PDB file of C-alpha atoms and ligand atoms in Angstrom:
ATOM      1  CA  MET A 101       8.856  16.201  -8.609  1.00  0.00           C
ATOM      2  CA  ARG A 102       8.958  12.764 -10.249  1.00  0.00           C
ATOM      3  CA  LEU A 103      12.324  11.063  -9.951  1.00  0.00           C
ATOM      4  CA  LEU A 104      13.112   7.794 -11.657  1.00  0.00           C
ATOM      5  CA  THR A 105      15.882   5.413 -12.557  1.00  0.00           C
ATOM      6  CA  TYR A 106      16.246   4.508 -16.216  1.00  0.00           C
ATOM      7  CA  GLU A 107      18.641   2.475 -18.272  1.00  0.00           C
ATOM      8  CA  ARG A 108      21.186   4.342 -20.333  1.00  0.00           C
ATOM      9  CA  ASP A 109      24.001   2.540 -22.171  1.00  0.00           C
ATOM     10  CA  GLY A 110      23.262  -0.521 -20.062  1.00  0.00           C
ATOM     11  CA  ALA A 111      23.635   1.238 -16.710  1.00  0.00           C
ATOM     12  CA  PRO A 112      21.113   2.742 -14.277  1.00  0.00           C
ATOM     13  CA  ARG A 113      20.879   6.548 -14.318  1.00  0.00           C
ATOM     14  CA  LEU A 114      18.893   9.009 -12.246  1.00  0.00           C
ATOM     15  CA  GLY A 115      16.267  10.859 -14.252  1.00  0.00           C
ATOM     16  CA  LEU A 116      13.487  13.284 -13.640  1.00  0.00           C
ATOM     17  CA  LEU A 117      10.245  13.515 -15.533  1.00  0.00           C
ATOM     18  CA  LEU A 118       9.498  16.802 -17.283  1.00  0.00           C
ATOM     19  CA  ASP A 119       6.836  17.176 -20.019  1.00  0.00           C
ATOM     20  CA  GLU A 120       6.790  13.417 -20.715  1.00  0.00           C
ATOM     21  CA  ARG A 121      10.564  13.491 -21.174  1.00  0.00           C
ATOM     22  CA  VAL A 122      13.244  11.911 -18.987  1.00  0.00           C
ATOM     23  CA  VAL A 123      15.966  14.395 -18.044  1.00  0.00           C
ATOM     24  CA  ASP A 124      19.345  12.908 -17.126  1.00  0.00           C
ATOM     25  CA  VAL A 125      19.797  14.722 -13.807  1.00  0.00           C
ATOM     26  CA  ALA A 126      23.603  14.605 -13.455  1.00  0.00           C
ATOM     27  CA  GLU A 127      24.251  15.430 -17.107  1.00  0.00           C
ATOM     28  CA  ALA A 128      21.726  18.265 -17.337  1.00  0.00           C
ATOM     29  CA  ALA A 129      22.970  19.771 -14.074  1.00  0.00           C
ATOM     30  CA  SER A 130      26.614  19.695 -15.120  1.00  0.00           C
ATOM     31  CA  ALA A 131      25.719  21.226 -18.524  1.00  0.00           C
ATOM     32  CA  LEU A 132      24.293  24.120 -16.517  1.00  0.00           C
ATOM     33  CA  GLY A 133      27.488  24.401 -14.473  1.00  0.00           C
ATOM     34  CA  ASP A 134      26.429  22.347 -11.432  1.00  0.00           C
ATOM     35  CA  ALA A 135      28.458  19.160 -11.131  1.00  0.00           C
ATOM     36  CA  THR A 136      27.266  18.109  -7.692  1.00  0.00           C
ATOM     37  CA  LEU A 137      24.040  16.273  -8.529  1.00  0.00           C
ATOM     38  CA  PRO A 138      24.633  12.507  -8.535  1.00  0.00           C
ATOM     39  CA  HIS A 139      23.652  10.019 -11.223  1.00  0.00           C
ATOM     40  CA  ASP A 140      22.033   7.536  -8.887  1.00  0.00           C
ATOM     41  CA  MET A 141      18.880   7.677  -6.816  1.00  0.00           C
ATOM     42  CA  LEU A 142      20.299   6.484  -3.499  1.00  0.00           C
ATOM     43  CA  ALA A 143      23.035   9.133  -3.557  1.00  0.00           C
ATOM     44  CA  PHE A 144      20.425  11.764  -4.434  1.00  0.00           C
ATOM     45  CA  VAL A 145      18.154  10.722  -1.560  1.00  0.00           C
ATOM     46  CA  GLU A 146      21.125  10.850   0.825  1.00  0.00           C
ATOM     47  CA  GLN A 147      21.885  14.438  -0.226  1.00  0.00           C
ATOM     48  CA  GLY A 148      18.358  15.291   0.901  1.00  0.00           C
ATOM     49  CA  ASP A 149      16.994  18.843   0.799  1.00  0.00           C
ATOM     50  CA  ALA A 150      20.127  20.236  -0.873  1.00  0.00           C
ATOM     51  CA  ALA A 151      19.727  17.892  -3.847  1.00  0.00           C
ATOM     52  CA  LEU A 152      15.987  18.613  -4.062  1.00  0.00           C
ATOM     53  CA  ALA A 153      16.627  22.363  -4.111  1.00  0.00           C
ATOM     54  CA  GLN A 154      19.215  21.961  -6.882  1.00  0.00           C
ATOM     55  CA  ALA A 155      16.880  19.720  -8.872  1.00  0.00           C
ATOM     56  CA  ARG A 156      14.148  22.358  -8.582  1.00  0.00           C
ATOM     57  CA  ARG A 157      16.514  24.964 -10.008  1.00  0.00           C
ATOM     58  CA  LEU A 158      17.323  22.552 -12.802  1.00  0.00           C
ATOM     59  CA  ILE A 159      13.616  22.131 -13.623  1.00  0.00           C
ATOM     60  CA  GLU A 160      13.162  25.909 -13.671  1.00  0.00           C
ATOM     61  CA  ALA A 161      16.115  26.381 -16.003  1.00  0.00           C
ATOM     62  CA  LEU A 162      15.008  23.631 -18.387  1.00  0.00           C
ATOM     63  CA  SER A 163      11.366  24.731 -18.354  1.00  0.00           C
ATOM     64  CA  SER A 164      12.346  28.056 -19.870  1.00  0.00           C
ATOM     65  CA  ASP A 165      14.900  26.652 -22.318  1.00  0.00           C
ATOM     66  CA  GLY A 166      13.383  24.193 -24.779  1.00  0.00           C
ATOM     67  CA  GLU A 167      16.696  23.570 -26.542  1.00  0.00           C
ATOM     68  CA  ALA A 168      18.528  22.663 -23.344  1.00  0.00           C
ATOM     69  CA  LEU A 169      15.638  20.366 -22.388  1.00  0.00           C
ATOM     70  CA  ALA A 170      15.722  18.612 -25.764  1.00  0.00           C
ATOM     71  CA  ARG A 171      19.527  18.177 -25.528  1.00  0.00           C
ATOM     72  CA  SER A 172      19.548  16.642 -22.062  1.00  0.00           C
ATOM     73  CA  SER A 173      16.459  14.433 -22.214  1.00  0.00           C
ATOM     74  CA  VAL A 174      14.796  11.591 -24.104  1.00  0.00           C
ATOM     75  CA  PRO A 175      11.081  10.889 -24.551  1.00  0.00           C
ATOM     76  CA  LEU A 176       9.673   8.806 -21.692  1.00  0.00           C
ATOM     77  CA  ALA A 177       8.143   6.427 -24.247  1.00  0.00           C
ATOM     78  CA  GLU A 178      11.628   5.575 -25.565  1.00  0.00           C
ATOM     79  CA  THR A 179      13.234   4.781 -22.223  1.00  0.00           C
ATOM     80  CA  ARG A 180      13.391   1.601 -20.197  1.00  0.00           C
ATOM     81  CA  LEU A 181      12.562   2.382 -16.593  1.00  0.00           C
ATOM     82  CA  LEU A 182      14.146   0.430 -13.757  1.00  0.00           C
ATOM     83  CA  ALA A 183      12.921   0.283 -10.172  1.00  0.00           C
ATOM     84  CA  PRO A 184      13.400   3.792  -8.687  1.00  0.00           C
ATOM     85  CA  ILE A 185      15.904   2.240  -6.244  1.00  0.00           C
ATOM     86  CA  PRO A 186      17.113  -0.804  -8.183  1.00  0.00           C
ATOM     87  CA  LYS A 187      19.248  -2.191  -5.342  1.00  0.00           C
ATOM     88  CA  PRO A 188      18.062  -1.094  -1.902  1.00  0.00           C
ATOM     89  CA  ALA A 189      20.872  -1.096   0.666  1.00  0.00           C
ATOM     90  CA  ARG A 190      18.790  -3.058   3.153  1.00  0.00           C
ATOM     91  CA  ASN A 191      15.735  -5.286   3.280  1.00  0.00           C
ATOM     92  CA  LEU A 192      12.432  -3.615   2.485  1.00  0.00           C
ATOM     93  CA  VAL A 193      10.271  -3.354   5.581  1.00  0.00           C
ATOM     94  CA  CYS A 194       6.680  -4.416   4.982  1.00  0.00           C
ATOM     95  CA  VAL A 195       3.500  -4.338   7.030  1.00  0.00           C
ATOM     96  CA  GLY A 196       0.983  -7.165   7.154  1.00  0.00           C
ATOM     97  CA  LEU A 197      -2.756  -6.866   7.831  1.00  0.00           C
ATOM     98  CA  ASN A 198      -2.856  -3.062   7.713  1.00  0.00           C
ATOM     99  CA  TYR A 199      -6.316  -2.707   6.138  1.00  0.00           C
ATOM    100  CA  ALA A 200      -9.294  -3.928   8.157  1.00  0.00           C
ATOM    101  CA  GLU A 201     -11.039  -5.725   5.284  1.00  0.00           C
ATOM    102  CA  HIS A 202      -7.820  -7.456   4.266  1.00  0.00           C
ATOM    103  CA  ALA A 203      -7.185  -8.524   7.883  1.00  0.00           C
ATOM    104  CA  ALA A 204     -10.718  -9.973   7.904  1.00  0.00           C
ATOM    105  CA  GLU A 205     -10.346 -11.809   4.561  1.00  0.00           C
ATOM    106  CA  SER A 206      -7.003 -13.255   5.737  1.00  0.00           C
ATOM    107  CA  ARG A 207      -8.596 -14.669   8.932  1.00  0.00           C
ATOM    108  CA  VAL A 208      -5.250 -15.132  10.654  1.00  0.00           C
ATOM    109  CA  THR A 209      -6.092 -13.017  13.714  1.00  0.00           C
ATOM    110  CA  GLU A 210      -9.202 -12.307  15.756  1.00  0.00           C
ATOM    111  CA  GLY A 211     -10.138  -8.661  15.261  1.00  0.00           C
ATOM    112  CA  LEU A 212      -7.574  -6.062  14.235  1.00  0.00           C
ATOM    113  CA  PRO A 213      -3.861  -6.065  15.116  1.00  0.00           C
ATOM    114  CA  GLU A 214      -3.026  -3.850  18.095  1.00  0.00           C
ATOM    115  CA  HIS A 215       0.480  -3.158  16.797  1.00  0.00           C
ATOM    116  CA  PRO A 216       1.885  -3.047  13.258  1.00  0.00           C
ATOM    117  CA  VAL A 217       2.951  -6.464  11.935  1.00  0.00           C
ATOM    118  CA  TYR A 218       6.379  -5.804  10.369  1.00  0.00           C
ATOM    119  CA  PHE A 219       8.287  -8.237   8.173  1.00  0.00           C
ATOM    120  CA  THR A 220      10.864  -7.819   5.422  1.00  0.00           C
ATOM    121  CA  LYS A 221      11.606  -8.678   1.810  1.00  0.00           C
ATOM    122  CA  PRO A 222      15.213  -8.969   0.609  1.00  0.00           C
ATOM    123  CA  PRO A 223      16.584  -6.433  -1.925  1.00  0.00           C
ATOM    124  CA  SER A 224      16.821  -9.270  -4.493  1.00  0.00           C
ATOM    125  CA  THR A 225      13.010  -9.169  -4.822  1.00  0.00           C
ATOM    126  CA  VAL A 226      13.075  -5.736  -6.478  1.00  0.00           C
ATOM    127  CA  ILE A 227      12.296  -5.432 -10.192  1.00  0.00           C
ATOM    128  CA  GLY A 228      11.233  -2.414 -12.237  1.00  0.00           C
ATOM    129  CA  PRO A 229       8.248  -1.392 -14.358  1.00  0.00           C
ATOM    130  CA  ASP A 230       7.465  -3.789 -17.241  1.00  0.00           C
ATOM    131  CA  ALA A 231      10.043  -6.322 -16.012  1.00  0.00           C
ATOM    132  CA  PRO A 232       8.535  -9.815 -15.945  1.00  0.00           C
ATOM    133  CA  ILE A 233       7.733 -11.297 -12.542  1.00  0.00           C
ATOM    134  CA  PRO A 234       9.737 -14.557 -12.693  1.00  0.00           C
ATOM    135  CA  TRP A 235       7.604 -17.673 -12.918  1.00  0.00           C
ATOM    136  CA  HIS A 236       8.697 -19.969 -10.072  1.00  0.00           C
ATOM    137  CA  GLY A 237       6.211 -22.694 -11.033  1.00  0.00           C
ATOM    138  CA  HIS A 238       8.384 -25.514  -9.657  1.00  0.00           C
ATOM    139  CA  VAL A 239       8.336 -23.817  -6.240  1.00  0.00           C
ATOM    140  CA  SER A 240       4.768 -22.510  -5.977  1.00  0.00           C
ATOM    141  CA  ARG A 241       1.509 -22.429  -7.943  1.00  0.00           C
ATOM    142  CA  ARG A 242      -0.112 -20.023  -5.486  1.00  0.00           C
ATOM    143  CA  ILE A 243       1.489 -16.766  -6.449  1.00  0.00           C
ATOM    144  CA  ASP A 244      -0.627 -13.791  -5.412  1.00  0.00           C
ATOM    145  CA  TRP A 245      -0.678  -9.992  -5.793  1.00  0.00           C
ATOM    146  CA  GLU A 246      -0.731  -7.107  -3.266  1.00  0.00           C
ATOM    147  CA  VAL A 247      -0.798  -3.452  -4.358  1.00  0.00           C
ATOM    148  CA  GLU A 248       0.831  -1.191  -1.754  1.00  0.00           C
ATOM    149  CA  LEU A 249       1.821   2.409  -1.131  1.00  0.00           C
ATOM    150  CA  VAL A 250       5.604   2.409  -0.663  1.00  0.00           C
ATOM    151  CA  VAL A 251       7.336   5.061   1.444  1.00  0.00           C
ATOM    152  CA  VAL A 252      10.907   6.111   0.629  1.00  0.00           C
ATOM    153  CA  ILE A 253      12.673   7.350   3.765  1.00  0.00           C
ATOM    154  CA  GLY A 254      14.633  10.542   3.170  1.00  0.00           C
ATOM    155  CA  ARG A 255      16.056  11.545   6.524  1.00  0.00           C
ATOM    156  CA  ARG A 256      17.933   9.454   9.076  1.00  0.00           C
ATOM    157  CA  GLY A 257      16.197   9.079  12.434  1.00  0.00           C
ATOM    158  CA  ILE A 258      15.586   7.010  15.524  1.00  0.00           C
ATOM    159  CA  ASP A 259      12.657   7.347  17.961  1.00  0.00           C
ATOM    160  CA  ILE A 260      10.903   9.618  15.481  1.00  0.00           C
ATOM    161  CA  PRO A 261       7.786  11.231  16.989  1.00  0.00           C
ATOM    162  CA  GLU A 262       4.622  10.503  15.022  1.00  0.00           C
ATOM    163  CA  GLU A 263       3.891  14.203  14.542  1.00  0.00           C
ATOM    164  CA  ARG A 264       7.255  14.701  12.816  1.00  0.00           C
ATOM    165  CA  ALA A 265       7.379  11.356  11.007  1.00  0.00           C
ATOM    166  CA  LEU A 266       6.300  12.666   7.599  1.00  0.00           C
ATOM    167  CA  ASP A 267       9.300  15.049   7.643  1.00  0.00           C
ATOM    168  CA  HIS A 268      11.420  11.903   7.303  1.00  0.00           C
ATOM    169  CA  VAL A 269       9.698  10.875   4.073  1.00  0.00           C
ATOM    170  CA  PHE A 270      11.512  11.535   0.801  1.00  0.00           C
ATOM    171  CA  GLY A 271       8.620  10.425  -1.365  1.00  0.00           C
ATOM    172  CA  TYR A 272       6.289   7.649  -2.425  1.00  0.00           C
ATOM    173  CA  THR A 273       6.087   4.984  -5.085  1.00  0.00           C
ATOM    174  CA  VAL A 274       3.911   1.995  -5.987  1.00  0.00           C
ATOM    175  CA  GLY A 275       4.784  -1.586  -5.025  1.00  0.00           C
ATOM    176  CA  ASN A 276       3.427  -5.076  -5.578  1.00  0.00           C
ATOM    177  CA  ASP A 277       4.179  -7.387  -2.630  1.00  0.00           C
ATOM    178  CA  VAL A 278       4.059 -10.596  -4.688  1.00  0.00           C
ATOM    179  CA  THR A 279       3.562 -13.595  -2.404  1.00  0.00           C
ATOM    180  CA  ALA A 280       3.686 -17.389  -2.706  1.00  0.00           C
ATOM    181  CA  ARG A 281       0.798 -18.176  -0.339  1.00  0.00           C
ATOM    182  CA  ASP A 282       1.703 -21.836   0.207  1.00  0.00           C
ATOM    183  CA  LEU A 283       5.288 -20.937   1.170  1.00  0.00           C
ATOM    184  CA  GLN A 284       4.046 -18.078   3.357  1.00  0.00           C
ATOM    185  CA  ARG A 285       2.033 -20.578   5.405  1.00  0.00           C
ATOM    186  CA  ARG A 286       4.455 -23.505   5.271  1.00  0.00           C
ATOM    187  CA  HIS A 287       7.381 -21.579   6.728  1.00  0.00           C
ATOM    188  CA  GLN A 288       5.317 -19.581   9.252  1.00  0.00           C
ATOM    189  CA  GLN A 289       7.564 -16.526   9.068  1.00  0.00           C
ATOM    190  CA  TRP A 290       6.677 -14.681   5.838  1.00  0.00           C
ATOM    191  CA  TYR A 291      10.227 -14.017   4.634  1.00  0.00           C
ATOM    192  CA  LYS A 292      10.423 -17.075   2.379  1.00  0.00           C
ATOM    193  CA  GLY A 293       7.010 -16.845   0.737  1.00  0.00           C
ATOM    194  CA  LYS A 294       7.453 -13.136   0.046  1.00  0.00           C
ATOM    195  CA  GLY A 295      11.169 -13.253  -0.707  1.00  0.00           C
ATOM    196  CA  LEU A 296      11.522 -15.082  -4.032  1.00  0.00           C
ATOM    197  CA  ASP A 297      13.556 -13.361  -6.750  1.00  0.00           C
ATOM    198  CA  GLY A 298      11.551 -10.692  -8.543  1.00  0.00           C
ATOM    199  CA  PHE A 299       8.718 -10.678  -6.006  1.00  0.00           C
ATOM    200  CA  CYS A 300       8.735  -6.914  -5.506  1.00  0.00           C
ATOM    201  CA  PRO A 301       7.928  -4.806  -8.562  1.00  0.00           C
ATOM    202  CA  LEU A 302       8.469  -1.115  -7.700  1.00  0.00           C
ATOM    203  CA  GLY A 303       7.817   2.070  -9.668  1.00  0.00           C
ATOM    204  CA  PRO A 304       7.251   3.673 -12.028  1.00  0.00           C
ATOM    205  CA  TRP A 305       8.917   6.566 -10.197  1.00  0.00           C
ATOM    206  CA  ILE A 306       9.145   8.348  -6.844  1.00  0.00           C
ATOM    207  CA  VAL A 307       6.805  11.294  -6.311  1.00  0.00           C
ATOM    208  CA  THR A 308       8.399  13.607  -3.765  1.00  0.00           C
ATOM    209  CA  ARG A 309       6.615  14.282  -0.493  1.00  0.00           C
ATOM    210  CA  ASP A 310       5.778  17.931  -1.302  1.00  0.00           C
ATOM    211  CA  GLU A 311       3.497  16.691  -4.116  1.00  0.00           C
ATOM    212  CA  LEU A 312       1.642  14.229  -1.864  1.00  0.00           C
ATOM    213  CA  PRO A 313       1.022  16.067   1.419  1.00  0.00           C
ATOM    214  CA  ALA A 314      -1.915  13.779   2.302  1.00  0.00           C
ATOM    215  CA  PRO A 315      -0.708  10.159   2.020  1.00  0.00           C
ATOM    216  CA  GLN A 316      -3.861   8.884   3.763  1.00  0.00           C
ATOM    217  CA  GLU A 317      -6.159  10.036   0.958  1.00  0.00           C
ATOM    218  CA  LEU A 318      -4.854   8.017  -1.983  1.00  0.00           C
ATOM    219  CA  GLN A 319      -6.943   5.627  -4.059  1.00  0.00           C
ATOM    220  CA  LEU A 320      -5.039   2.479  -4.972  1.00  0.00           C
ATOM    221  CA  ARG A 321      -6.074  -0.397  -7.217  1.00  0.00           C
ATOM    222  CA  LEU A 322      -4.760  -3.488  -8.906  1.00  0.00           C
ATOM    223  CA  ARG A 323      -5.869  -5.196 -12.111  1.00  0.00           C
ATOM    224  CA  VAL A 324      -5.004  -8.615 -13.512  1.00  0.00           C
ATOM    225  CA  ASN A 325      -5.448  -8.810 -17.305  1.00  0.00           C
ATOM    226  CA  GLY A 326      -7.530  -5.627 -17.118  1.00  0.00           C
ATOM    227  CA  GLU A 327      -9.922  -6.918 -14.448  1.00  0.00           C
ATOM    228  CA  THR A 328     -10.011  -4.936 -11.193  1.00  0.00           C
ATOM    229  CA  LYS A 329      -9.110  -7.069  -8.168  1.00  0.00           C
ATOM    230  CA  GLN A 330      -8.278  -4.460  -5.524  1.00  0.00           C
ATOM    231  CA  ASP A 331      -9.737  -0.952  -5.250  1.00  0.00           C
ATOM    232  CA  ALA A 332      -9.384   0.890  -1.939  1.00  0.00           C
ATOM    233  CA  ASN A 333      -8.154   4.049  -0.265  1.00  0.00           C
ATOM    234  CA  THR A 334      -5.178   4.585   2.038  1.00  0.00           C
ATOM    235  CA  SER A 335      -7.641   6.251   4.437  1.00  0.00           C
ATOM    236  CA  ASP A 336      -8.608   2.662   5.370  1.00  0.00           C
ATOM    237  CA  MET A 337      -5.154   1.835   6.755  1.00  0.00           C
ATOM    238  CA  ILE A 338      -5.226   0.704  10.371  1.00  0.00           C
ATOM    239  CA  PHE A 339      -1.847   2.340  11.032  1.00  0.00           C
ATOM    240  CA  GLY A 340      -1.132   5.372   8.837  1.00  0.00           C
ATOM    241  CA  VAL A 341       2.261   6.203   7.333  1.00  0.00           C
ATOM    242  CA  ALA A 342       3.292   8.493  10.216  1.00  0.00           C
ATOM    243  CA  ARG A 343       2.422   5.880  12.845  1.00  0.00           C
ATOM    244  CA  LEU A 344       4.220   3.115  10.930  1.00  0.00           C
ATOM    245  CA  ILE A 345       7.399   5.209  10.770  1.00  0.00           C
ATOM    246  CA  ALA A 346       7.189   6.284  14.416  1.00  0.00           C
ATOM    247  CA  VAL A 347       6.724   2.751  15.737  1.00  0.00           C
ATOM    248  CA  LEU A 348       9.314   1.203  13.405  1.00  0.00           C
ATOM    249  CA  SER A 349      11.913   3.785  14.422  1.00  0.00           C
ATOM    250  CA  LEU A 350      11.624   3.037  18.144  1.00  0.00           C
ATOM    251  CA  GLY A 351      15.167   2.042  19.089  1.00  0.00           C
ATOM    252  CA  MET A 352      15.922   1.410  15.407  1.00  0.00           C
ATOM    253  CA  THR A 353      17.603   3.891  13.063  1.00  0.00           C
ATOM    254  CA  LEU A 354      15.913   4.473   9.712  1.00  0.00           C
ATOM    255  CA  GLU A 355      18.285   5.459   6.907  1.00  0.00           C
ATOM    256  CA  PRO A 356      17.801   7.528   3.740  1.00  0.00           C
ATOM    257  CA  GLY A 357      16.738   5.166   0.961  1.00  0.00           C
ATOM    258  CA  ASP A 358      15.029   2.691   3.286  1.00  0.00           C
ATOM    259  CA  LEU A 359      11.757   1.437   1.815  1.00  0.00           C
ATOM    260  CA  LEU A 360       8.593   0.849   3.804  1.00  0.00           C
ATOM    261  CA  MET A 361       5.691  -1.001   2.199  1.00  0.00           C
ATOM    262  CA  THR A 362       2.513  -0.068   3.989  1.00  0.00           C
ATOM    263  CA  GLY A 363       0.289  -3.118   3.514  1.00  0.00           C
ATOM    264  CA  THR A 364      -2.360  -4.162   1.020  1.00  0.00           C
ATOM    265  CA  PRO A 365      -6.144  -3.724   0.999  1.00  0.00           C
ATOM    266  CA  SER A 366      -8.671  -6.534   0.419  1.00  0.00           C
ATOM    267  CA  GLY A 367      -9.119  -8.280  -2.907  1.00  0.00           C
ATOM    268  CA  VAL A 368      -6.026 -10.493  -2.957  1.00  0.00           C
ATOM    269  CA  GLY A 369      -6.258 -13.777  -4.865  1.00  0.00           C
ATOM    270  CA  PHE A 370      -6.165 -16.363  -2.093  1.00  0.00           C
ATOM    271  CA  ALA A 371      -9.193 -14.855  -0.324  1.00  0.00           C
ATOM    272  CA  ARG A 372     -11.378 -14.851  -3.460  1.00  0.00           C
ATOM    273  CA  LYS A 373     -14.028 -17.513  -3.983  1.00  0.00           C
ATOM    274  CA  PRO A 374     -12.777 -19.590  -5.639  1.00  0.00           C
ATOM    275  CA  PRO A 375      -9.149 -18.559  -4.992  1.00  0.00           C
ATOM    276  CA  GLU A 376      -7.276 -17.024  -7.929  1.00  0.00           C
ATOM    277  CA  TYR A 377      -3.539 -17.018  -8.515  1.00  0.00           C
ATOM    278  CA  LEU A 378      -1.222 -15.513 -11.091  1.00  0.00           C
ATOM    279  CA  GLN A 379      -0.489 -17.575 -14.193  1.00  0.00           C
ATOM    280  CA  PRO A 380       2.313 -17.338 -16.768  1.00  0.00           C
ATOM    281  CA  GLY A 381       1.591 -14.513 -19.209  1.00  0.00           C
ATOM    282  CA  ASP A 382      -0.802 -12.609 -16.921  1.00  0.00           C
ATOM    283  CA  VAL A 383      -0.404  -8.830 -16.806  1.00  0.00           C
ATOM    284  CA  VAL A 384      -0.590  -7.153 -13.385  1.00  0.00           C
ATOM    285  CA  GLU A 385      -1.225  -3.410 -13.081  1.00  0.00           C
ATOM    286  CA  ALA A 386      -0.818  -1.738  -9.693  1.00  0.00           C
ATOM    287  CA  GLU A 387      -1.839   1.902  -9.589  1.00  0.00           C
ATOM    288  CA  ILE A 388      -2.053   4.731  -7.071  1.00  0.00           C
ATOM    289  CA  ASP A 389      -3.712   8.037  -7.956  1.00  0.00           C
ATOM    290  CA  GLY A 390      -1.204  10.879  -7.807  1.00  0.00           C
ATOM    291  CA  ILE A 391       1.746   8.513  -8.233  1.00  0.00           C
ATOM    292  CA  GLY A 392       1.360   6.328 -11.297  1.00  0.00           C
ATOM    293  CA  LEU A 393       0.873   2.916 -12.871  1.00  0.00           C
ATOM    294  CA  LEU A 394       3.212  -0.036 -12.345  1.00  0.00           C
ATOM    295  CA  ARG A 395       2.683  -2.752 -14.961  1.00  0.00           C
ATOM    296  CA  ASN A 396       4.395  -6.148 -14.918  1.00  0.00           C
ATOM    297  CA  PRO A 397       3.762  -9.282 -16.930  1.00  0.00           C
ATOM    298  CA  VAL A 398       4.223 -12.680 -15.320  1.00  0.00           C
ATOM    299  CA  ALA A 399       6.970 -14.549 -17.179  1.00  0.00           C
ATOM    300  CA  GLY A 400       6.118 -17.573 -19.329  1.00  0.00           C
ATOM    301  CA  GLU A 401       6.597 -21.204 -18.259  1.00  0.00           C
TER     302      GLU A 401
HETATM  303 ZN1   ZN B 772       2.000  -6.912   1.662  1.00  0.00          ZN
END
């Protein structure tokens, strides 16, 4: 199932993708006599398996009733998508140096990290598909890209065993961990350089866990103005999704709707020779097979 947030009458609404159309989940469900499905993504994720089961029934009903589908949906091409979770309740948890080649190109540690390197980005970094990445040219001229697989937590848990960690996943989306490299270095902790407004494009939608049973076999890539800069596979992660969740949850409760960005592979701008950084008007495309394409322009001067 592909769940998304789109703009309708100026407000965010929960939608699901069916035959290249966006179904308004709450409206379509109540038209079919079920008024319990919410109109926002976070509430839906919190309802967990019950909401997913109801949404599956909704898809079945609409798949066999073309008129009902047409009434309760709009073509995807005519909608404006927002980030799947436009305002996360908490900071996004991110992981640094989680691909061996990227750890090597970054040259900040000898060898590979023994433990996941967690840091966070504030919710104010989140923007949706096609939204411009703000140009903070007065603050930094070393703004870089990082395509990442993003995990949406679905089930609350603490001290989650690695072998059950994927049961706590609601689904996956694509993220771009935009980073001001000079600020990242200057302030030592990465929060500032990775925390500027609009520095976390997310989307285009969440693919539920049942559709991606093997999160360590996904090809991910990033293009700037059509030119491929990153092209790797999640099989190259040092710590896989299950391990990242298990270790993060030690003594620390994960909540439904929490977002975990799993690190970027090699090919980022600062490590290229010569280094390359984003410029006003550039177009960045982050893509993961089986999930989708997240495209964002960089705003003008
Ligand atoms: Zn990152």
